[in-house]
Amino acid sequence: MGEKIRLDKCLCMLGLGSRSEVKQLIRGGQVRIDGETVKDPDWKLDAEASRIMVNGTPYEYKTVRTVMMNKPAGVLTAARDKKQRTVLDLLPPMYAAMGCMPAGRLDKDTTGMLILTSDGALSHRLITPGKDVGKTYEALVNGLFTEDDRARFASGMHIEDADGTFDARPAEASVLRENEGKNLVRVRITEGKYHQVKRMFAACGLTVLELKRTKIGCLALDPSLQPGDFRELTEAETALLEQTETGR
Ligand code: URA
């Protein structure tokens, strides 16, 4: 049995409106719990175990939600911003109400896999460098990525540029394709310093024209997700995020 919460709070957490709006829904007889109409906003329920219907639509209450998004370009990885669209603006309000936050950051122009979760421990595991969770990217660069560059990535690079100084941990990289003098390079890093991938290529004299994250740990971006699309992870996929990578 889960913890019991008030019906009005539960509906707020599901993103169905403000406290006064959901009270109106409840008092108006629009809410059924386990098949019975409940008109008392203070009524307490085990929300995870109950069948919740509002105006005939079923809602599933889960205290932990983890979402995979294919982040589009032009959107900030942040909870809220006064001026610009954020990744949380792409999700129904329920997710913010449930405490979902991006686990890690992609630049505004970077696309691809982003995990948003209300699970603090999972988020911590994904973003803490010592946990060694790989982040795999595909970078289109404006030139040729040489064997020397690959060796520099592999041995761990010292980065010193206008954004500061850091020693990058060793990173695997390989060229996927060459087209009109540009290389598409797959690179896997295990940390997330500010603009890290772009700065590592810049240290080799290359500019990143496009950057997409394709994998976090053992979990790859679902290819059916179009930019801006998202879906909740299955339990098996969440377990993959918690699994240590072997035989990459
Ligand atoms: N490295 C970058 O330079 N940008 C990102 O968005 C992610 C990794």
PDB file of C-alpha atoms and ligand atoms in Angstrom:
ATOM      1  CA  MET A   1       0.000   0.000   0.000  1.00  0.00           C
ATOM      2  CA  GLY A   2       1.293   3.470  -0.909  1.00  0.00           C
ATOM      3  CA  GLU A   3       0.937   6.586   1.139  1.00  0.00           C
ATOM      4  CA  LYS A   4      -2.515   8.203   1.087  1.00  0.00           C
ATOM      5  CA  ILE A   5      -2.882  11.737  -0.256  1.00  0.00           C
ATOM      6  CA  ARG A   6      -5.822  14.135  -0.624  1.00  0.00           C
ATOM      7  CA  LEU A   7      -7.791  13.871  -3.848  1.00  0.00           C
ATOM      8  CA  ASP A   8      -7.369  17.566  -4.719  1.00  0.00           C
ATOM      9  CA  LYS A   9      -3.574  17.312  -4.256  1.00  0.00           C
ATOM     10  CA  CYS A  10      -3.470  14.171  -6.376  1.00  0.00           C
ATOM     11  CA  LEU A  11      -5.298  15.878  -9.265  1.00  0.00           C
ATOM     12  CA  CYS A  12      -2.993  18.916  -9.011  1.00  0.00           C
ATOM     13  CA  MET A  13      -0.003  16.580  -9.230  1.00  0.00           C
ATOM     14  CA  LEU A  14      -1.535  15.070 -12.350  1.00  0.00           C
ATOM     15  CA  GLY A  15      -1.517  18.573 -13.855  1.00  0.00           C
ATOM     16  CA  LEU A  16      -5.298  18.867 -13.998  1.00  0.00           C
ATOM     17  CA  GLY A  17      -5.316  22.443 -12.708  1.00  0.00           C
ATOM     18  CA  SER A  18      -4.788  24.655  -9.688  1.00  0.00           C
ATOM     19  CA  ARG A  19      -6.084  23.606  -6.280  1.00  0.00           C
ATOM     20  CA  SER A  20      -9.307  25.654  -6.765  1.00  0.00           C
ATOM     21  CA  GLU A  21      -9.811  24.363 -10.335  1.00  0.00           C
ATOM     22  CA  VAL A  22      -9.512  20.712  -9.320  1.00  0.00           C
ATOM     23  CA  LYS A  23     -11.849  21.304  -6.360  1.00  0.00           C
ATOM     24  CA  GLN A  24     -14.468  22.468  -8.872  1.00  0.00           C
ATOM     25  CA  LEU A  25     -13.944  19.322 -10.941  1.00  0.00           C
ATOM     26  CA  ILE A  26     -14.365  17.162  -7.846  1.00  0.00           C
ATOM     27  CA  ARG A  27     -17.419  18.996  -6.490  1.00  0.00           C
ATOM     28  CA  GLY A  28     -18.936  18.961  -9.979  1.00  0.00           C
ATOM     29  CA  GLY A  29     -18.954  15.138  -9.935  1.00  0.00           C
ATOM     30  CA  GLN A  30     -16.417  14.810 -12.769  1.00  0.00           C
ATOM     31  CA  VAL A  31     -14.029  12.572 -10.825  1.00  0.00           C
ATOM     32  CA  ARG A  32     -14.422   8.825 -10.317  1.00  0.00           C
ATOM     33  CA  ILE A  33     -12.127   6.728  -8.143  1.00  0.00           C
ATOM     34  CA  ASP A  34     -12.313   2.951  -8.599  1.00  0.00           C
ATOM     35  CA  GLY A  35     -15.627   3.403 -10.384  1.00  0.00           C
ATOM     36  CA  GLU A  36     -17.282   5.622  -7.713  1.00  0.00           C
ATOM     37  CA  THR A  37     -17.894   9.357  -8.050  1.00  0.00           C
ATOM     38  CA  VAL A  38     -16.110  11.198  -5.240  1.00  0.00           C
ATOM     39  CA  LYS A  39     -17.209  14.773  -4.495  1.00  0.00           C
ATOM     40  CA  ASP A  40     -15.068  15.516  -1.449  1.00  0.00           C
ATOM     41  CA  PRO A  41     -11.724  17.216  -2.283  1.00  0.00           C
ATOM     42  CA  ASP A  42     -10.333  16.236   1.151  1.00  0.00           C
ATOM     43  CA  TRP A  43     -11.008  12.538   0.556  1.00  0.00           C
ATOM     44  CA  LYS A  44      -7.794  10.527   0.868  1.00  0.00           C
ATOM     45  CA  LEU A  45      -6.668   7.825  -1.523  1.00  0.00           C
ATOM     46  CA  ASP A  46      -3.731   5.570  -2.283  1.00  0.00           C
ATOM     47  CA  ALA A  47      -3.218   7.301  -5.616  1.00  0.00           C
ATOM     48  CA  GLU A  48      -0.778   4.776  -7.132  1.00  0.00           C
ATOM     49  CA  ALA A  49      -3.169   1.882  -6.436  1.00  0.00           C
ATOM     50  CA  SER A  50      -6.400   3.645  -7.520  1.00  0.00           C
ATOM     51  CA  ARG A  51      -8.167   3.846 -10.879  1.00  0.00           C
ATOM     52  CA  ILE A  52      -8.554   7.582 -11.410  1.00  0.00           C
ATOM     53  CA  MET A  53     -10.976   8.874 -14.094  1.00  0.00           C
ATOM     54  CA  VAL A  54     -11.627  12.533 -14.798  1.00  0.00           C
ATOM     55  CA  ASN A  55     -14.390  13.285 -17.309  1.00  0.00           C
ATOM     56  CA  GLY A  56     -14.057   9.713 -18.545  1.00  0.00           C
ATOM     57  CA  THR A  57     -10.280   9.927 -19.148  1.00  0.00           C
ATOM     58  CA  PRO A  58      -8.073   7.558 -17.104  1.00  0.00           C
ATOM     59  CA  TYR A  59      -5.020   8.994 -15.333  1.00  0.00           C
ATOM     60  CA  GLU A  60      -2.132   7.053 -13.896  1.00  0.00           C
ATOM     61  CA  TYR A  61      -0.521   8.435 -10.749  1.00  0.00           C
ATOM     62  CA  LYS A  62       3.113   7.440 -10.273  1.00  0.00           C
ATOM     63  CA  THR A  63       5.450   9.080  -7.788  1.00  0.00           C
ATOM     64  CA  VAL A  64       8.462   8.451 -10.021  1.00  0.00           C
ATOM     65  CA  ARG A  65       8.385   9.405 -13.658  1.00  0.00           C
ATOM     66  CA  THR A  66      11.290   9.127 -16.061  1.00  0.00           C
ATOM     67  CA  VAL A  67      10.998  10.419 -19.584  1.00  0.00           C
ATOM     68  CA  MET A  68      13.193  10.110 -22.661  1.00  0.00           C
ATOM     69  CA  MET A  69      12.982  13.117 -24.973  1.00  0.00           C
ATOM     70  CA  ASN A  70      14.443  13.754 -28.387  1.00  0.00           C
ATOM     71  CA  LYS A  71      15.403  17.342 -27.661  1.00  0.00           C
ATOM     72  CA  PRO A  72      14.940  19.634 -30.637  1.00  0.00           C
ATOM     73  CA  ALA A  73      17.380  22.453 -31.441  1.00  0.00           C
ATOM     74  CA  GLY A  74      16.428  25.910 -30.160  1.00  0.00           C
ATOM     75  CA  VAL A  75      15.090  24.810 -26.772  1.00  0.00           C
ATOM     76  CA  LEU A  76      16.848  25.398 -23.433  1.00  0.00           C
ATOM     77  CA  THR A  77      17.655  22.522 -21.084  1.00  0.00           C
ATOM     78  CA  ALA A  78      16.205  24.202 -18.001  1.00  0.00           C
ATOM     79  CA  ALA A  79      13.102  23.994 -15.885  1.00  0.00           C
ATOM     80  CA  ARG A  80      11.679  27.421 -16.685  1.00  0.00           C
ATOM     81  CA  ASP A  81      12.821  30.549 -18.470  1.00  0.00           C
ATOM     82  CA  LYS A  82      11.046  33.903 -18.690  1.00  0.00           C
ATOM     83  CA  LYS A  83      11.838  34.426 -22.356  1.00  0.00           C
ATOM     84  CA  GLN A  84      12.824  31.167 -24.009  1.00  0.00           C
ATOM     85  CA  ARG A  85      11.145  27.810 -24.504  1.00  0.00           C
ATOM     86  CA  THR A  86      12.517  25.056 -22.275  1.00  0.00           C
ATOM     87  CA  VAL A  87      12.387  21.279 -22.440  1.00  0.00           C
ATOM     88  CA  LEU A  88       9.827  21.272 -19.615  1.00  0.00           C
ATOM     89  CA  ASP A  89       7.555  23.453 -21.765  1.00  0.00           C
ATOM     90  CA  LEU A  90       7.440  20.493 -24.189  1.00  0.00           C
ATOM     91  CA  LEU A  91       5.944  18.191 -21.535  1.00  0.00           C
ATOM     92  CA  PRO A  92       2.408  18.238 -20.106  1.00  0.00           C
ATOM     93  CA  PRO A  93       2.350  20.202 -16.792  1.00  0.00           C
ATOM     94  CA  MET A  94       1.906  16.973 -14.837  1.00  0.00           C
ATOM     95  CA  TYR A  95       5.615  16.195 -15.250  1.00  0.00           C
ATOM     96  CA  ALA A  96       6.772  19.466 -13.675  1.00  0.00           C
ATOM     97  CA  ALA A  97       4.176  18.988 -10.906  1.00  0.00           C
ATOM     98  CA  MET A  98       5.676  15.544 -10.255  1.00  0.00           C
ATOM     99  CA  GLY A  99       9.153  17.085  -9.938  1.00  0.00           C
ATOM    100  CA  CYS A 100      10.642  15.931 -13.257  1.00  0.00           C
ATOM    101  CA  MET A 101      13.876  17.752 -14.028  1.00  0.00           C
ATOM    102  CA  PRO A 102      16.448  17.315 -16.799  1.00  0.00           C
ATOM    103  CA  ALA A 103      19.234  14.920 -15.758  1.00  0.00           C
ATOM    104  CA  GLY A 104      22.129  16.791 -17.318  1.00  0.00           C
ATOM    105  CA  ARG A 105      22.239  19.544 -19.867  1.00  0.00           C
ATOM    106  CA  LEU A 106      22.394  19.810 -23.637  1.00  0.00           C
ATOM    107  CA  ASP A 107      23.266  23.110 -25.310  1.00  0.00           C
ATOM    108  CA  LYS A 108      20.430  25.031 -26.920  1.00  0.00           C
ATOM    109  CA  ASP A 109      21.546  23.961 -30.408  1.00  0.00           C
ATOM    110  CA  THR A 110      22.280  20.328 -29.452  1.00  0.00           C
ATOM    111  CA  THR A 111      19.634  17.731 -30.292  1.00  0.00           C
ATOM    112  CA  GLY A 112      18.905  14.203 -29.177  1.00  0.00           C
ATOM    113  CA  MET A 113      18.575  12.162 -26.065  1.00  0.00           C
ATOM    114  CA  LEU A 114      17.642  13.857 -22.823  1.00  0.00           C
ATOM    115  CA  ILE A 115      16.390  12.121 -19.700  1.00  0.00           C
ATOM    116  CA  LEU A 116      14.016  13.983 -17.414  1.00  0.00           C
ATOM    117  CA  THR A 117      13.212  12.351 -14.126  1.00  0.00           C
ATOM    118  CA  SER A 118      11.697  12.900 -10.697  1.00  0.00           C
ATOM    119  CA  ASP A 119      14.056  10.220  -9.338  1.00  0.00           C
ATOM    120  CA  GLY A 120      16.845  12.148  -7.599  1.00  0.00           C
ATOM    121  CA  ALA A 121      19.077   9.087  -7.182  1.00  0.00           C
ATOM    122  CA  LEU A 122      18.849   8.223 -10.889  1.00  0.00           C
ATOM    123  CA  SER A 123      19.558  11.806 -11.876  1.00  0.00           C
ATOM    124  CA  HIS A 124      22.584  11.875  -9.587  1.00  0.00           C
ATOM    125  CA  ARG A 125      23.904   8.655 -11.098  1.00  0.00           C
ATOM    126  CA  LEU A 126      23.535   9.981 -14.651  1.00  0.00           C
ATOM    127  CA  ILE A 127      25.274  13.294 -14.079  1.00  0.00           C
ATOM    128  CA  THR A 128      28.017  12.476 -11.569  1.00  0.00           C
ATOM    129  CA  PRO A 129      31.326  12.048 -13.481  1.00  0.00           C
ATOM    130  CA  GLY A 130      32.724   9.352 -11.123  1.00  0.00           C
ATOM    131  CA  LYS A 131      29.773   7.055 -11.945  1.00  0.00           C
ATOM    132  CA  ASP A 132      31.261   6.571 -15.413  1.00  0.00           C
ATOM    133  CA  VAL A 133      27.977   6.711 -17.318  1.00  0.00           C
ATOM    134  CA  GLY A 134      28.897   7.232 -20.970  1.00  0.00           C
ATOM    135  CA  LYS A 135      27.212   9.863 -23.091  1.00  0.00           C
ATOM    136  CA  THR A 136      27.500   9.149 -26.785  1.00  0.00           C
ATOM    137  CA  TYR A 137      27.221  11.916 -29.367  1.00  0.00           C
ATOM    138  CA  GLU A 138      27.380  12.226 -33.123  1.00  0.00           C
ATOM    139  CA  ALA A 139      29.195  15.374 -34.137  1.00  0.00           C
ATOM    140  CA  LEU A 140      29.319  16.728 -37.669  1.00  0.00           C
ATOM    141  CA  VAL A 141      32.585  18.655 -37.915  1.00  0.00           C
ATOM    142  CA  ASN A 142      33.849  21.040 -40.579  1.00  0.00           C
ATOM    143  CA  GLY A 143      36.911  19.008 -41.531  1.00  0.00           C
ATOM    144  CA  LEU A 144      38.695  15.713 -41.131  1.00  0.00           C
ATOM    145  CA  PHE A 145      39.102  14.060 -37.749  1.00  0.00           C
ATOM    146  CA  THR A 146      42.545  12.472 -37.970  1.00  0.00           C
ATOM    147  CA  GLU A 147      44.163   9.511 -36.247  1.00  0.00           C
ATOM    148  CA  ASP A 148      46.176  12.044 -34.179  1.00  0.00           C
ATOM    149  CA  ASP A 149      42.942  13.691 -33.049  1.00  0.00           C
ATOM    150  CA  ARG A 150      41.504  10.299 -32.110  1.00  0.00           C
ATOM    151  CA  ALA A 151      44.618   9.519 -30.061  1.00  0.00           C
ATOM    152  CA  ARG A 152      44.349  12.894 -28.281  1.00  0.00           C
ATOM    153  CA  PHE A 153      40.710  12.168 -27.391  1.00  0.00           C
ATOM    154  CA  ALA A 154      41.715   8.672 -26.192  1.00  0.00           C
ATOM    155  CA  SER A 155      44.545   9.816 -23.937  1.00  0.00           C
ATOM    156  CA  GLY A 156      42.545  12.555 -22.189  1.00  0.00           C
ATOM    157  CA  MET A 157      42.961  16.141 -23.374  1.00  0.00           C
ATOM    158  CA  HIS A 158      43.990  19.259 -21.536  1.00  0.00           C
ATOM    159  CA  ILE A 159      41.563  21.995 -22.562  1.00  0.00           C
ATOM    160  CA  GLU A 160      42.471  25.631 -22.111  1.00  0.00           C
ATOM    161  CA  ASP A 161      40.239  28.133 -23.890  1.00  0.00           C
ATOM    162  CA  ALA A 162      38.109  31.248 -23.380  1.00  0.00           C
ATOM    163  CA  ASP A 163      35.653  29.228 -21.270  1.00  0.00           C
ATOM    164  CA  GLY A 164      38.347  28.007 -18.839  1.00  0.00           C
ATOM    165  CA  THR A 165      40.608  25.050 -18.215  1.00  0.00           C
ATOM    166  CA  PHE A 166      39.962  21.373 -17.569  1.00  0.00           C
ATOM    167  CA  ASP A 167      41.470  17.941 -18.098  1.00  0.00           C
ATOM    168  CA  ALA A 168      39.024  15.802 -20.045  1.00  0.00           C
ATOM    169  CA  ARG A 169      38.842  12.137 -19.153  1.00  0.00           C
ATOM    170  CA  PRO A 170      39.786   9.736 -21.979  1.00  0.00           C
ATOM    171  CA  ALA A 171      37.093   9.645 -24.668  1.00  0.00           C
ATOM    172  CA  GLU A 172      36.459   7.105 -27.424  1.00  0.00           C
ATOM    173  CA  ALA A 173      35.931   8.546 -30.878  1.00  0.00           C
ATOM    174  CA  SER A 174      35.553   7.124 -34.388  1.00  0.00           C
ATOM    175  CA  VAL A 175      34.675   8.537 -37.779  1.00  0.00           C
ATOM    176  CA  LEU A 176      31.300   7.292 -39.030  1.00  0.00           C
ATOM    177  CA  ARG A 177      31.314   8.997 -42.442  1.00  0.00           C
ATOM    178  CA  GLU A 178      33.004  11.551 -44.588  1.00  0.00           C
ATOM    179  CA  ASN A 179      31.027  13.791 -46.896  1.00  0.00           C
ATOM    180  CA  GLU A 180      32.287  16.830 -48.822  1.00  0.00           C
ATOM    181  CA  GLY A 181      35.292  17.213 -46.527  1.00  0.00           C
ATOM    182  CA  LYS A 182      33.201  17.024 -43.340  1.00  0.00           C
ATOM    183  CA  ASN A 183      33.351  14.152 -40.876  1.00  0.00           C
ATOM    184  CA  LEU A 184      30.562  12.679 -38.839  1.00  0.00           C
ATOM    185  CA  VAL A 185      32.285  11.503 -35.642  1.00  0.00           C
ATOM    186  CA  ARG A 186      30.876   9.320 -32.885  1.00  0.00           C
ATOM    187  CA  VAL A 187      32.305  10.291 -29.501  1.00  0.00           C
ATOM    188  CA  ARG A 188      31.658   8.933 -26.042  1.00  0.00           C
ATOM    189  CA  ILE A 189      32.470  10.969 -22.950  1.00  0.00           C
ATOM    190  CA  THR A 190      31.831  10.180 -19.286  1.00  0.00           C
ATOM    191  CA  GLU A 191      31.425  13.698 -17.910  1.00  0.00           C
ATOM    192  CA  GLY A 192      29.620  16.846 -18.924  1.00  0.00           C
ATOM    193  CA  LYS A 193      31.791  19.930 -18.694  1.00  0.00           C
ATOM    194  CA  TYR A 194      30.447  23.122 -20.228  1.00  0.00           C
ATOM    195  CA  HIS A 195      30.368  22.733 -24.062  1.00  0.00           C
ATOM    196  CA  GLN A 196      32.689  19.755 -23.572  1.00  0.00           C
ATOM    197  CA  VAL A 197      32.391  18.038 -26.943  1.00  0.00           C
ATOM    198  CA  LYS A 198      32.601  21.269 -28.910  1.00  0.00           C
ATOM    199  CA  ARG A 199      35.648  22.357 -26.928  1.00  0.00           C
ATOM    200  CA  MET A 200      37.423  19.037 -27.442  1.00  0.00           C
ATOM    201  CA  PHE A 201      36.948  19.288 -31.207  1.00  0.00           C
ATOM    202  CA  ALA A 202      37.927  22.971 -31.134  1.00  0.00           C
ATOM    203  CA  ALA A 203      41.222  21.948 -29.454  1.00  0.00           C
ATOM    204  CA  CYS A 204      41.846  19.857 -32.596  1.00  0.00           C
ATOM    205  CA  GLY A 205      41.025  22.835 -34.831  1.00  0.00           C
ATOM    206  CA  LEU A 206      37.549  21.579 -35.766  1.00  0.00           C
ATOM    207  CA  THR A 207      34.193  23.306 -35.433  1.00  0.00           C
ATOM    208  CA  VAL A 208      31.120  21.264 -34.531  1.00  0.00           C
ATOM    209  CA  LEU A 209      28.390  22.100 -37.041  1.00  0.00           C
ATOM    210  CA  GLU A 210      25.752  19.751 -35.593  1.00  0.00           C
ATOM    211  CA  LEU A 211      25.692  17.787 -32.358  1.00  0.00           C
ATOM    212  CA  LYS A 212      23.262  15.059 -31.410  1.00  0.00           C
ATOM    213  CA  ARG A 213      23.299  12.826 -28.312  1.00  0.00           C
ATOM    214  CA  THR A 214      22.387   9.285 -29.266  1.00  0.00           C
ATOM    215  CA  LYS A 215      22.934   7.260 -26.092  1.00  0.00           C
ATOM    216  CA  ILE A 216      23.239   7.528 -22.319  1.00  0.00           C
ATOM    217  CA  GLY A 217      24.868   4.565 -20.589  1.00  0.00           C
ATOM    218  CA  CYS A 218      23.377   1.413 -22.135  1.00  0.00           C
ATOM    219  CA  LEU A 219      20.210   3.124 -23.357  1.00  0.00           C
ATOM    220  CA  ALA A 220      19.968   4.432 -26.928  1.00  0.00           C
ATOM    221  CA  LEU A 221      17.623   7.160 -28.150  1.00  0.00           C
ATOM    222  CA  ASP A 222      14.403   5.615 -29.462  1.00  0.00           C
ATOM    223  CA  PRO A 223      14.676   6.202 -33.247  1.00  0.00           C
ATOM    224  CA  SER A 224      10.894   6.579 -33.537  1.00  0.00           C
ATOM    225  CA  LEU A 225      10.966   9.767 -31.416  1.00  0.00           C
ATOM    226  CA  GLN A 226      10.919  12.819 -33.679  1.00  0.00           C
ATOM    227  CA  PRO A 227      12.560  16.038 -32.409  1.00  0.00           C
ATOM    228  CA  GLY A 228      10.343  17.356 -29.595  1.00  0.00           C
ATOM    229  CA  ASP A 229       8.748  13.940 -28.945  1.00  0.00           C
ATOM    230  CA  PHE A 230       9.050  12.184 -25.613  1.00  0.00           C
ATOM    231  CA  ARG A 231       7.816   9.083 -23.858  1.00  0.00           C
ATOM    232  CA  GLU A 232       8.091   7.515 -20.434  1.00  0.00           C
ATOM    233  CA  LEU A 233      10.704   4.807 -19.994  1.00  0.00           C
ATOM    234  CA  THR A 234       9.665   1.241 -19.358  1.00  0.00           C
ATOM    235  CA  GLU A 235      11.002  -0.469 -16.242  1.00  0.00           C
ATOM    236  CA  ALA A 236      13.445  -2.455 -18.404  1.00  0.00           C
ATOM    237  CA  GLU A 237      14.773   0.768 -19.949  1.00  0.00           C
ATOM    238  CA  THR A 238      15.165   2.408 -16.542  1.00  0.00           C
ATOM    239  CA  ALA A 239      17.117  -0.672 -15.444  1.00  0.00           C
ATOM    240  CA  LEU A 240      19.363  -0.232 -18.510  1.00  0.00           C
ATOM    241  CA  LEU A 241      20.172   3.296 -17.343  1.00  0.00           C
ATOM    242  CA  GLU A 242      21.241   1.857 -14.016  1.00  0.00           C
ATOM    243  CA  GLN A 243      23.311  -0.904 -15.588  1.00  0.00           C
ATOM    244  CA  THR A 244      27.093  -0.698 -16.009  1.00  0.00           C
ATOM    245  CA  GLU A 245      28.232  -0.664 -19.630  1.00  0.00           C
ATOM    246  CA  THR A 246      30.250  -3.624 -20.818  1.00  0.00           C
ATOM    247  CA  GLY A 247      31.526  -4.583 -24.263  1.00  0.00           C
ATOM    248  CA  ARG A 248      30.634  -1.264 -25.903  1.00  0.00           C
TER     249      ARG A 248
HETATM  250  N1  URA B   1      29.007  18.852 -25.362  1.00  0.00           N
HETATM  251  C1  URA B   1      28.723  20.031 -25.954  1.00  0.00           C
HETATM  252  O1  URA B   1      29.612  20.735 -26.412  1.00  0.00           O
HETATM  253  N2  URA B   1      27.439  20.396 -26.018  1.00  0.00           N
HETATM  254  C2  URA B   1      26.421  19.648 -25.544  1.00  0.00           C
HETATM  255  O2  URA B   1      25.257  20.034 -25.663  1.00  0.00           O
HETATM  256  C3  URA B   1      26.747  18.426 -24.947  1.00  0.00           C
HETATM  257  C4  URA B   1      28.044  18.040 -24.867  1.00  0.00           C
END
